[in-house]
Amino acid sequence: MIGNRLVHDDQGRITGIRSTLQDISVRKRAEEENTKLQARLQRAEKMEAIGTLAGGVAHDLNNILSGIVSYPDLMLMQLPEDSPFRRPVAVMQDSGKRAAAIVQDLLTLARRAVPTMEVVNLNEVISEYLKSPEREKLMSFHPEVQVETRFDEGLLNIVGSPLHLSKTVMNLVSNAAEAMPRGGRVLISTDNRYVDNPIKGYDHVEEGDYVTLTVSDTGVGISEADRNRIFEPFYTKKVMGRSGTGLGMAVVWGTVKDHKGYIDVQSAEGKGTIFTLYFPVTLEERLKDKPPASVEEYRGRGESILVVDDVEGQREIASALLSHLGYTVAVVSSGEAAVEYVKRTPLDLLVLDMVMDPGIDGLETYRRILEMHPKQKAIIASGFSETLRVKEAQRLGAGPYVKKPYTLGKLAEAVRKELDRSQA
């Protein structure tokens, strides 16, 4: 800021000019930082609002899909190998599972999915994706695109969901390939990185130890206007029918936030794009992989199970699957009814839906039952659930979380695991 004033002598003659300068660079930097902060807050609020809508839709779709996904398991076990109905039932089952996967994308966007977290190494997650049919299909659409990797061989572990992390890699690579219609190079790299001073980029990256996943391309780049919207669902400039559901980058956003991570985006039109994801490091060791067990290993021995669910179709499906596995099953339609049932009849296990309306939810139901039977075993089953309420139920003593729609194998494993768990 400049201010000028004439200087006069004793006779009133002008002898000079006095100028005053004020350094406003600090204020300008503060204004720029405030503008960036407001943009980050607006993005977060927009994603939260969209996520709330997506979560409600996903909850309803999960209930509808349950019969399509769950009953084919039973039908295939009962149909003879030479039955002409086996293939149609298998096709129906596969279609249902693919639809359920899209619902899970909606839940990831809504941050209502409850991912199974374990200690993982990102190098292995990326390597598995690069060998997958999904990657082969993507490259068939983009034969001129070259994918290269540069891994940090001493990469530290993170706590995460291998499934969600793999989909994140897939969506970032797909996004990069689509940005290079005439071909180009995609580089996937990993690094250990210590952030000693917070990074004020697309996200505000806090100080700490991170594993970074970087996906860069030599494509058309992203304009500033588009950068502010790239993580919105259904906001896409891609080719319809070739690029999935339009949820890809929204799933990346939801996954990174569920993993307590951060995102940075660097791009300019005509100069390619660099996505860098920051995931907090863990010092936990990985458990050795176990070979998958067959459903036969999880069969029941007549143990009593109470299924608590407010949706009739869900009760019927769970009861049919558990009865087929050799359990004695009863069902009730509310948390209140479950509490009354347990007052009269001892149980080996509860299968609790977390979200029930009207009435008390699964967490409150479990609390009340624990007052009568402090060591009551339970598993939580839901297609839509706040992570904190699931964790609270597990903190109180509940066992595994089972995602809806049910599959025979997952339900059988969770029930058997909880029944066999020793209690102090």
Tab-separated table of C-alpha atoms in Angstrom:
chain	number	residue	atom	x	y	z
A	1	MET	CA	0.000	0.000	0.000
A	2	ILE	CA	1.404	3.419	-0.977
A	3	GLY	CA	0.572	6.824	0.503
A	4	ASN	CA	2.153	10.111	-0.759
A	5	ARG	CA	2.303	13.546	0.931
A	6	LEU	CA	3.947	16.765	-0.251
A	7	VAL	CA	6.688	18.237	1.946
A	8	HIS	CA	6.865	22.077	2.286
A	9	ASP	CA	9.525	24.418	3.669
A	10	ASP	CA	8.909	27.350	6.017
A	11	GLN	CA	7.881	29.569	3.100
A	12	GLY	CA	5.367	27.011	1.858
A	13	ARG	CA	7.395	25.912	-1.108
A	14	ILE	CA	7.293	22.248	-2.126
A	15	THR	CA	10.605	20.624	-1.308
A	16	GLY	CA	9.774	16.971	-1.734
A	17	ILE	CA	7.348	14.092	-1.468
A	18	ARG	CA	7.040	11.756	1.530
A	19	SER	CA	5.874	8.239	0.624
A	20	THR	CA	4.650	5.570	3.028
A	21	LEU	CA	4.794	1.886	2.087
A	22	GLN	CA	3.060	-0.973	3.893
A	23	ASP	CA	4.071	-4.621	3.362
A	24	ILE	CA	0.838	-6.611	2.857
A	25	SER	CA	2.487	-9.854	1.699
A	26	VAL	CA	1.753	-11.571	5.022
A	27	ARG	CA	-1.905	-10.572	4.806
A	28	LYS	CA	-2.109	-11.742	1.183
A	29	ARG	CA	-0.624	-15.129	2.106
A	30	ALA	CA	-3.110	-15.437	4.960
A	31	GLU	CA	-5.976	-14.622	2.582
A	32	GLU	CA	-4.750	-17.268	0.109
A	33	GLU	CA	-4.512	-19.885	2.876
A	34	ASN	CA	-7.993	-18.985	4.076
A	35	THR	CA	-9.338	-19.363	0.517
A	36	LYS	CA	-7.754	-22.834	0.251
A	37	LEU	CA	-9.141	-23.820	3.647
A	38	GLN	CA	-12.633	-22.700	2.636
A	39	ALA	CA	-12.343	-24.760	-0.560
A	40	ARG	CA	-11.332	-27.867	1.436
A	41	LEU	CA	-14.224	-27.368	3.845
A	42	GLN	CA	-16.703	-26.941	0.985
A	43	ARG	CA	-15.447	-30.131	-0.676
A	44	ALA	CA	-15.738	-32.059	2.590
A	45	GLU	CA	-19.276	-30.777	3.235
A	46	LYS	CA	-20.358	-31.610	-0.323
A	47	MET	CA	-18.947	-35.138	-0.110
A	48	GLU	CA	-20.648	-35.665	3.258
A	49	ALA	CA	-24.022	-34.591	1.864
A	50	ILE	CA	-23.676	-36.803	-1.214
A	51	GLY	CA	-22.484	-39.654	0.994
A	52	THR	CA	-25.561	-39.438	3.193
A	53	LEU	CA	-27.799	-39.814	0.136
A	54	ALA	CA	-25.703	-42.667	-1.277
A	55	GLY	CA	-25.724	-44.505	2.049
A	56	GLY	CA	-29.512	-44.492	2.248
A	57	VAL	CA	-29.834	-45.820	-1.304
A	58	ALA	CA	-27.229	-48.529	-0.604
A	59	HIS	CA	-29.071	-49.691	2.514
A	60	ASP	CA	-32.297	-50.235	0.566
A	61	LEU	CA	-30.505	-51.935	-2.326
A	62	ASN	CA	-28.714	-54.327	0.028
A	63	ASN	CA	-32.024	-55.581	1.379
A	64	ILE	CA	-33.334	-56.106	-2.167
A	65	LEU	CA	-30.180	-57.904	-3.317
A	66	SER	CA	-29.983	-60.307	-0.391
A	67	GLY	CA	-32.280	-62.893	-1.945
A	68	ILE	CA	-30.486	-62.747	-5.295
A	69	VAL	CA	-27.081	-63.262	-3.673
A	70	SER	CA	-27.916	-65.615	-0.805
A	71	TYR	CA	-30.439	-68.163	-2.098
A	72	PRO	CA	-28.327	-69.310	-5.102
A	73	ASP	CA	-25.781	-70.654	-2.590
A	74	LEU	CA	-28.411	-73.014	-1.212
A	75	MET	CA	-29.798	-73.885	-4.631
A	76	LEU	CA	-26.389	-74.810	-6.063
A	77	MET	CA	-25.693	-77.075	-3.091
A	78	GLN	CA	-28.954	-78.931	-3.673
A	79	LEU	CA	-28.987	-79.162	-7.503
A	80	PRO	CA	-27.383	-82.251	-9.137
A	81	GLU	CA	-24.160	-81.617	-11.057
A	82	ASP	CA	-25.864	-82.415	-14.368
A	83	SER	CA	-28.894	-80.198	-13.749
A	84	PRO	CA	-29.647	-77.780	-16.625
A	85	PHE	CA	-30.570	-75.190	-13.974
A	86	ARG	CA	-27.071	-74.955	-12.483
A	87	ARG	CA	-25.741	-72.493	-15.068
A	88	PRO	CA	-28.739	-70.085	-14.901
A	89	VAL	CA	-28.554	-70.096	-11.099
A	90	ALA	CA	-24.783	-69.489	-11.214
A	91	VAL	CA	-25.292	-66.590	-13.641
A	92	MET	CA	-27.945	-65.133	-11.342
A	93	GLN	CA	-25.572	-65.478	-8.390
A	94	ASP	CA	-22.699	-63.789	-10.256
A	95	SER	CA	-24.956	-60.913	-11.368
A	96	GLY	CA	-26.130	-60.418	-7.805
A	97	LYS	CA	-22.572	-60.327	-6.497
A	98	ARG	CA	-21.554	-57.755	-9.105
A	99	ALA	CA	-24.551	-55.608	-8.167
A	100	ALA	CA	-23.617	-55.981	-4.506
A	101	ALA	CA	-20.092	-54.784	-5.346
A	102	ILE	CA	-21.553	-51.561	-6.780
A	103	VAL	CA	-23.574	-51.124	-3.587
A	104	GLN	CA	-20.337	-51.489	-1.631
A	105	ASP	CA	-18.883	-48.670	-3.733
A	106	LEU	CA	-21.816	-46.513	-2.644
A	107	LEU	CA	-21.178	-47.465	0.972
A	108	THR	CA	-17.492	-46.621	0.622
A	109	LEU	CA	-18.471	-43.229	-0.760
A	110	ALA	CA	-20.899	-42.787	2.117
A	111	ARG	CA	-18.200	-44.007	4.521
A	112	ARG	CA	-20.772	-46.442	5.895
A	113	ALA	CA	-18.951	-49.588	4.829
A	114	VAL	CA	-17.155	-51.430	7.606
A	115	PRO	CA	-13.993	-52.663	5.886
A	116	THR	CA	-12.107	-55.619	7.304
A	117	MET	CA	-8.846	-54.049	8.414
A	118	GLU	CA	-5.591	-55.957	8.655
A	119	VAL	CA	-1.874	-55.287	8.381
A	120	VAL	CA	-1.040	-55.071	4.668
A	121	ASN	CA	1.815	-54.120	2.386
A	122	LEU	CA	0.836	-51.865	-0.508
A	123	ASN	CA	3.455	-53.387	-2.818
A	124	GLU	CA	1.650	-56.720	-2.619
A	125	VAL	CA	-1.785	-55.149	-3.096
A	126	ILE	CA	-0.589	-53.392	-6.259
A	127	SER	CA	1.151	-56.518	-7.586
A	128	GLU	CA	-2.027	-58.564	-7.138
A	129	TYR	CA	-4.064	-55.960	-9.000
A	130	LEU	CA	-1.605	-55.927	-11.909
A	131	LYS	CA	-2.169	-59.690	-12.333
A	132	SER	CA	-5.962	-59.407	-12.128
A	133	PRO	CA	-8.584	-59.849	-14.887
A	134	GLU	CA	-9.743	-56.275	-14.194
A	135	ARG	CA	-6.358	-54.923	-15.222
A	136	GLU	CA	-6.283	-57.090	-18.352
A	137	LYS	CA	-9.712	-55.824	-19.368
A	138	LEU	CA	-8.645	-52.202	-18.839
A	139	MET	CA	-5.544	-52.668	-20.988
A	140	SER	CA	-7.628	-54.232	-23.765
A	141	PHE	CA	-9.399	-50.856	-24.059
A	142	HIS	CA	-6.080	-48.966	-23.914
A	143	PRO	CA	-3.430	-51.033	-25.743
A	144	GLU	CA	-1.193	-47.961	-26.246
A	145	VAL	CA	-0.906	-47.298	-22.514
A	146	GLN	CA	2.169	-48.599	-20.697
A	147	VAL	CA	1.994	-49.274	-16.951
A	148	GLU	CA	5.266	-49.179	-15.013
A	149	THR	CA	6.017	-49.644	-11.323
A	150	ARG	CA	8.647	-48.334	-8.961
A	151	PHE	CA	8.351	-49.905	-5.520
A	152	ASP	CA	10.226	-49.032	-2.354
A	153	GLU	CA	11.565	-52.493	-1.495
A	154	GLY	CA	11.676	-51.625	2.210
A	155	LEU	CA	8.087	-50.347	2.246
A	156	LEU	CA	6.525	-50.252	5.704
A	157	ASN	CA	3.138	-51.777	6.482
A	158	ILE	CA	-0.201	-50.022	6.899
A	159	VAL	CA	-3.476	-51.072	8.491
A	160	GLY	CA	-6.081	-51.330	5.777
A	161	SER	CA	-8.611	-53.270	3.763
A	162	PRO	CA	-6.912	-55.169	0.903
A	163	LEU	CA	-10.179	-55.160	-1.069
A	164	HIS	CA	-10.742	-51.405	-0.782
A	165	LEU	CA	-7.062	-50.593	-1.405
A	166	SER	CA	-7.046	-52.775	-4.518
A	167	LYS	CA	-10.126	-50.991	-5.868
A	168	THR	CA	-8.416	-47.679	-5.155
A	169	VAL	CA	-5.393	-48.702	-7.237
A	170	MET	CA	-7.707	-49.972	-9.988
A	171	ASN	CA	-9.676	-46.717	-10.104
A	172	LEU	CA	-6.558	-44.530	-10.166
A	173	VAL	CA	-5.003	-46.567	-12.991
A	174	SER	CA	-8.286	-46.530	-14.917
A	175	ASN	CA	-8.540	-42.766	-14.478
A	176	ALA	CA	-4.961	-42.350	-15.745
A	177	ALA	CA	-5.517	-44.594	-18.778
A	178	GLU	CA	-8.680	-42.700	-19.744
A	179	ALA	CA	-6.677	-39.461	-19.635
A	180	MET	CA	-4.387	-40.752	-22.415
A	181	PRO	CA	-6.613	-41.465	-25.463
A	182	ARG	CA	-3.537	-41.617	-27.728
A	183	GLY	CA	-1.475	-43.708	-25.348
A	184	GLY	CA	1.155	-42.830	-22.805
A	185	ARG	CA	2.781	-43.939	-19.576
A	186	VAL	CA	1.313	-44.662	-16.154
A	187	LEU	CA	3.795	-44.905	-13.284
A	188	ILE	CA	2.719	-46.516	-9.991
A	189	SER	CA	5.195	-45.913	-7.192
A	190	THR	CA	5.378	-46.435	-3.437
A	191	ASP	CA	7.571	-44.784	-0.822
A	192	ASN	CA	8.094	-44.390	2.900
A	193	ARG	CA	7.781	-40.711	3.685
A	194	TYR	CA	8.117	-38.650	6.848
A	195	VAL	CA	6.199	-35.377	6.800
A	196	ASP	CA	7.946	-33.071	9.266
A	197	ASN	CA	5.993	-29.966	8.281
A	198	PRO	CA	2.288	-30.159	7.374
A	199	ILE	CA	1.652	-30.132	3.615
A	200	LYS	CA	-0.962	-27.603	2.551
A	201	GLY	CA	-2.027	-29.087	-0.768
A	202	TYR	CA	-5.322	-30.533	-1.991
A	203	ASP	CA	-5.620	-32.021	1.503
A	204	HIS	CA	-3.896	-30.681	4.599
A	205	VAL	CA	-1.421	-33.495	5.325
A	206	GLU	CA	-0.496	-33.597	9.006
A	207	GLU	CA	2.978	-34.339	10.341
A	208	GLY	CA	3.764	-38.047	10.654
A	209	ASP	CA	5.113	-41.236	9.106
A	210	TYR	CA	3.334	-42.350	5.935
A	211	VAL	CA	3.398	-44.881	3.159
A	212	THR	CA	2.629	-43.073	-0.082
A	213	LEU	CA	1.008	-44.446	-3.222
A	214	THR	CA	1.611	-42.280	-6.278
A	215	VAL	CA	-0.061	-42.774	-9.662
A	216	SER	CA	1.147	-40.400	-12.368
A	217	ASP	CA	0.293	-40.186	-16.049
A	218	THR	CA	1.358	-38.289	-19.161
A	219	GLY	CA	-2.212	-37.490	-20.150
A	220	VAL	CA	-4.303	-34.448	-20.917
A	221	GLY	CA	-4.250	-33.126	-17.362
A	222	ILE	CA	-7.036	-31.654	-15.251
A	223	SER	CA	-8.182	-28.044	-15.246
A	224	GLU	CA	-8.478	-26.174	-11.961
A	225	ALA	CA	-12.285	-26.190	-12.215
A	226	ASP	CA	-12.347	-29.967	-12.727
A	227	ARG	CA	-9.854	-30.579	-9.886
A	228	ASN	CA	-12.413	-29.200	-7.463
A	229	ARG	CA	-14.990	-31.787	-8.623
A	230	ILE	CA	-13.030	-34.908	-9.582
A	231	PHE	CA	-13.994	-36.833	-6.456
A	232	GLU	CA	-17.725	-36.179	-6.829
A	233	PRO	CA	-19.729	-39.272	-7.800
A	234	PHE	CA	-20.994	-39.407	-11.383
A	235	TYR	CA	-18.859	-36.398	-12.340
A	236	THR	CA	-16.941	-37.844	-15.274
A	237	LYS	CA	-15.796	-37.070	-18.809
A	238	LYS	CA	-15.074	-40.714	-19.571
A	239	VAL	CA	-16.550	-42.988	-22.194
A	240	MET	CA	-19.889	-44.427	-21.114
A	241	GLY	CA	-20.012	-48.218	-21.110
A	242	ARG	CA	-16.255	-48.498	-20.814
A	243	SER	CA	-15.437	-46.739	-17.560
A	244	GLY	CA	-17.691	-48.366	-14.993
A	245	THR	CA	-20.296	-46.639	-12.867
A	246	GLY	CA	-18.888	-43.137	-12.452
A	247	LEU	CA	-18.105	-43.884	-8.807
A	248	GLY	CA	-14.411	-44.654	-9.224
A	249	MET	CA	-12.792	-41.478	-7.907
A	250	ALA	CA	-15.480	-41.073	-5.254
A	251	VAL	CA	-14.518	-44.555	-4.003
A	252	VAL	CA	-10.866	-43.435	-3.891
A	253	TRP	CA	-11.868	-40.471	-1.726
A	254	GLY	CA	-13.975	-42.564	0.657
A	255	THR	CA	-11.317	-45.279	0.969
A	256	VAL	CA	-8.518	-42.838	1.779
A	257	LYS	CA	-10.638	-41.107	4.415
A	258	ASP	CA	-11.660	-44.461	5.960
A	259	HIS	CA	-7.944	-45.287	6.213
A	260	LYS	CA	-7.282	-41.958	7.996
A	261	GLY	CA	-5.203	-40.856	5.027
A	262	TYR	CA	-4.798	-37.821	2.800
A	263	ILE	CA	-4.887	-37.027	-0.923
A	264	ASP	CA	-2.768	-34.640	-2.960
A	265	VAL	CA	-3.430	-33.849	-6.625
A	266	GLN	CA	-1.028	-32.054	-8.941
A	267	SER	CA	-2.079	-31.407	-12.509
A	268	ALA	CA	-2.252	-28.884	-15.301
A	269	GLU	CA	-3.953	-29.086	-18.682
A	270	GLY	CA	-1.670	-30.782	-21.185
A	271	LYS	CA	0.935	-31.726	-18.579
A	272	GLY	CA	-0.396	-34.921	-17.003
A	273	THR	CA	-1.590	-35.647	-13.482
A	274	ILE	CA	-0.055	-36.939	-10.261
A	275	PHE	CA	-2.218	-38.438	-7.484
A	276	THR	CA	-0.400	-39.049	-4.198
A	277	LEU	CA	-2.174	-40.885	-1.375
A	278	TYR	CA	-0.800	-40.802	2.179
A	279	PHE	CA	-1.533	-43.743	4.512
A	280	PRO	CA	-0.372	-43.785	8.167
A	281	VAL	CA	2.369	-46.314	8.904
A	282	THR	CA	1.885	-49.151	11.397
A	283	LEU	CA	4.614	-51.061	13.224
A	284	GLU	CA	2.394	-54.134	13.586
A	285	GLU	CA	3.570	-57.363	12.006
A	286	ARG	CA	1.530	-59.166	9.358
A	287	LEU	CA	-0.128	-62.469	10.142
A	288	LYS	CA	0.706	-65.420	7.931
A	289	ASP	CA	-2.004	-66.230	5.430
A	290	LYS	CA	-4.168	-69.269	6.128
A	291	PRO	CA	-5.533	-71.454	3.336
A	292	PRO	CA	-9.292	-70.938	2.891
A	293	ALA	CA	-11.471	-73.483	4.657
A	294	SER	CA	-14.499	-75.167	3.116
A	295	VAL	CA	-18.044	-74.564	4.338
A	296	GLU	CA	-18.098	-78.161	5.640
A	297	GLU	CA	-15.560	-77.201	8.307
A	298	TYR	CA	-17.966	-74.597	9.697
A	299	ARG	CA	-21.058	-76.768	10.112
A	300	GLY	CA	-23.061	-76.488	13.287
A	301	ARG	CA	-23.709	-79.109	15.913
A	302	GLY	CA	-27.241	-78.116	16.831
A	303	GLU	CA	-26.284	-74.909	18.689
A	304	SER	CA	-29.131	-72.448	19.247
A	305	ILE	CA	-29.047	-69.143	17.346
A	306	LEU	CA	-31.446	-66.193	17.475
A	307	VAL	CA	-31.606	-64.002	14.356
A	308	VAL	CA	-32.679	-60.421	15.117
A	309	ASP	CA	-33.647	-58.390	12.040
A	310	ASP	CA	-36.453	-55.941	11.243
A	311	VAL	CA	-36.715	-57.087	7.584
A	312	GLU	CA	-38.693	-60.286	7.052
A	313	GLY	CA	-36.762	-61.329	3.952
A	314	GLN	CA	-33.466	-60.992	5.824
A	315	ARG	CA	-34.755	-63.168	8.672
A	316	GLU	CA	-35.857	-65.849	6.227
A	317	ILE	CA	-32.525	-65.878	4.397
A	318	ALA	CA	-30.408	-66.046	7.565
A	319	SER	CA	-32.660	-68.744	9.035
A	320	ALA	CA	-32.475	-70.849	5.854
A	321	LEU	CA	-28.691	-70.625	5.630
A	322	LEU	CA	-28.090	-71.359	9.311
A	323	SER	CA	-30.578	-74.229	9.386
A	324	HIS	CA	-28.863	-75.748	6.358
A	325	LEU	CA	-25.571	-75.555	8.274
A	326	GLY	CA	-27.018	-77.594	11.140
A	327	TYR	CA	-27.989	-74.944	13.699
A	328	THR	CA	-31.249	-74.609	15.631
A	329	VAL	CA	-32.608	-71.217	14.589
A	330	ALA	CA	-35.238	-68.829	15.957
A	331	VAL	CA	-36.062	-65.372	14.586
A	332	VAL	CA	-37.503	-62.126	15.979
A	333	SER	CA	-38.245	-58.821	14.265
A	334	SER	CA	-36.973	-56.260	16.797
A	335	GLY	CA	-34.464	-55.597	19.519
A	336	GLU	CA	-37.198	-55.440	22.132
A	337	ALA	CA	-38.491	-58.863	21.084
A	338	ALA	CA	-34.952	-60.238	21.303
A	339	VAL	CA	-34.576	-59.017	24.878
A	340	GLU	CA	-37.868	-60.661	25.857
A	341	TYR	CA	-36.903	-63.911	24.087
A	342	VAL	CA	-33.564	-64.110	25.884
A	343	LYS	CA	-35.295	-63.636	29.234
A	344	ARG	CA	-37.112	-66.936	28.657
A	345	THR	CA	-34.698	-68.965	26.530
A	346	PRO	CA	-30.918	-69.388	26.792
A	347	LEU	CA	-28.982	-69.056	23.546
A	348	ASP	CA	-25.592	-70.005	22.170
A	349	LEU	CA	-25.405	-67.053	19.769
A	350	LEU	CA	-27.166	-63.893	18.592
A	351	VAL	CA	-27.077	-62.689	14.976
A	352	LEU	CA	-27.845	-58.984	15.384
A	353	ASP	CA	-28.825	-56.533	12.663
A	354	MET	CA	-27.232	-53.209	13.601
A	355	VAL	CA	-29.823	-50.860	12.063
A	356	MET	CA	-33.459	-51.559	12.990
A	357	ASP	CA	-36.405	-49.230	12.754
A	358	PRO	CA	-38.527	-48.600	14.690
A	359	GLY	CA	-37.185	-49.472	18.117
A	360	ILE	CA	-33.732	-50.073	19.552
A	361	ASP	CA	-30.818	-50.939	17.284
A	362	GLY	CA	-28.407	-53.849	17.510
A	363	LEU	CA	-25.983	-52.090	19.852
A	364	GLU	CA	-28.651	-51.179	22.404
A	365	THR	CA	-30.176	-54.664	22.106
A	366	TYR	CA	-26.810	-56.215	22.902
A	367	ARG	CA	-26.281	-53.877	25.858
A	368	ARG	CA	-29.600	-54.918	27.418
A	369	ILE	CA	-28.976	-58.622	26.852
A	370	LEU	CA	-25.513	-58.363	28.412
A	371	GLU	CA	-27.131	-57.045	31.585
A	372	MET	CA	-28.906	-60.417	31.887
A	373	HIS	CA	-26.195	-62.625	30.366
A	374	PRO	CA	-22.778	-60.913	30.603
A	375	LYS	CA	-21.041	-63.524	28.426
A	376	GLN	CA	-23.627	-63.746	25.660
A	377	LYS	CA	-21.941	-64.352	22.300
A	378	ALA	CA	-23.063	-62.396	19.245
A	379	ILE	CA	-22.102	-61.392	15.735
A	380	ILE	CA	-23.137	-58.164	14.011
A	381	ALA	CA	-24.792	-58.385	10.587
A	382	SER	CA	-25.616	-55.346	8.482
A	383	GLY	CA	-25.287	-53.845	5.056
A	384	PHE	CA	-25.266	-50.293	6.383
A	385	SER	CA	-23.747	-49.415	9.699
A	386	GLU	CA	-21.870	-46.652	11.402
A	387	THR	CA	-18.367	-47.937	12.031
A	388	LEU	CA	-18.240	-46.529	15.547
A	389	ARG	CA	-21.400	-48.391	16.626
A	390	VAL	CA	-20.079	-51.667	15.241
A	391	LYS	CA	-16.796	-51.145	17.075
A	392	GLU	CA	-18.640	-50.294	20.270
A	393	ALA	CA	-20.636	-53.526	20.065
A	394	GLN	CA	-17.404	-55.438	19.507
A	395	ARG	CA	-15.791	-53.647	22.425
A	396	LEU	CA	-18.659	-54.895	24.594
A	397	GLY	CA	-17.940	-58.465	23.500
A	398	ALA	CA	-19.593	-59.045	20.119
A	399	GLY	CA	-17.645	-61.074	17.582
A	400	PRO	CA	-17.170	-60.654	13.814
A	401	TYR	CA	-19.040	-58.265	11.555
A	402	VAL	CA	-20.847	-59.955	8.637
A	403	LYS	CA	-21.643	-57.855	5.596
A	404	LYS	CA	-25.022	-58.151	3.884
A	405	PRO	CA	-26.042	-59.540	1.469
A	406	TYR	CA	-25.195	-62.824	3.178
A	407	THR	CA	-23.092	-65.475	1.521
A	408	LEU	CA	-23.108	-68.977	2.941
A	409	GLY	CA	-19.337	-69.126	3.381
A	410	LYS	CA	-18.917	-65.786	5.179
A	411	LEU	CA	-21.869	-66.361	7.494
A	412	ALA	CA	-20.766	-69.922	8.295
A	413	GLU	CA	-17.209	-68.818	9.088
A	414	ALA	CA	-18.268	-65.923	11.328
A	415	VAL	CA	-20.780	-68.000	13.316
A	416	ARG	CA	-18.383	-70.897	13.845
A	417	LYS	CA	-15.528	-68.574	14.787
A	418	GLU	CA	-17.607	-66.822	17.430
A	419	LEU	CA	-19.076	-70.048	18.868
A	420	ASP	CA	-15.592	-71.554	19.183
A	421	ARG	CA	-14.076	-68.457	20.755
A	422	SER	CA	-13.048	-69.052	24.343
A	423	GLN	CA	-14.129	-66.551	26.967
A	424	ALA	CA	-12.112	-65.565	29.999
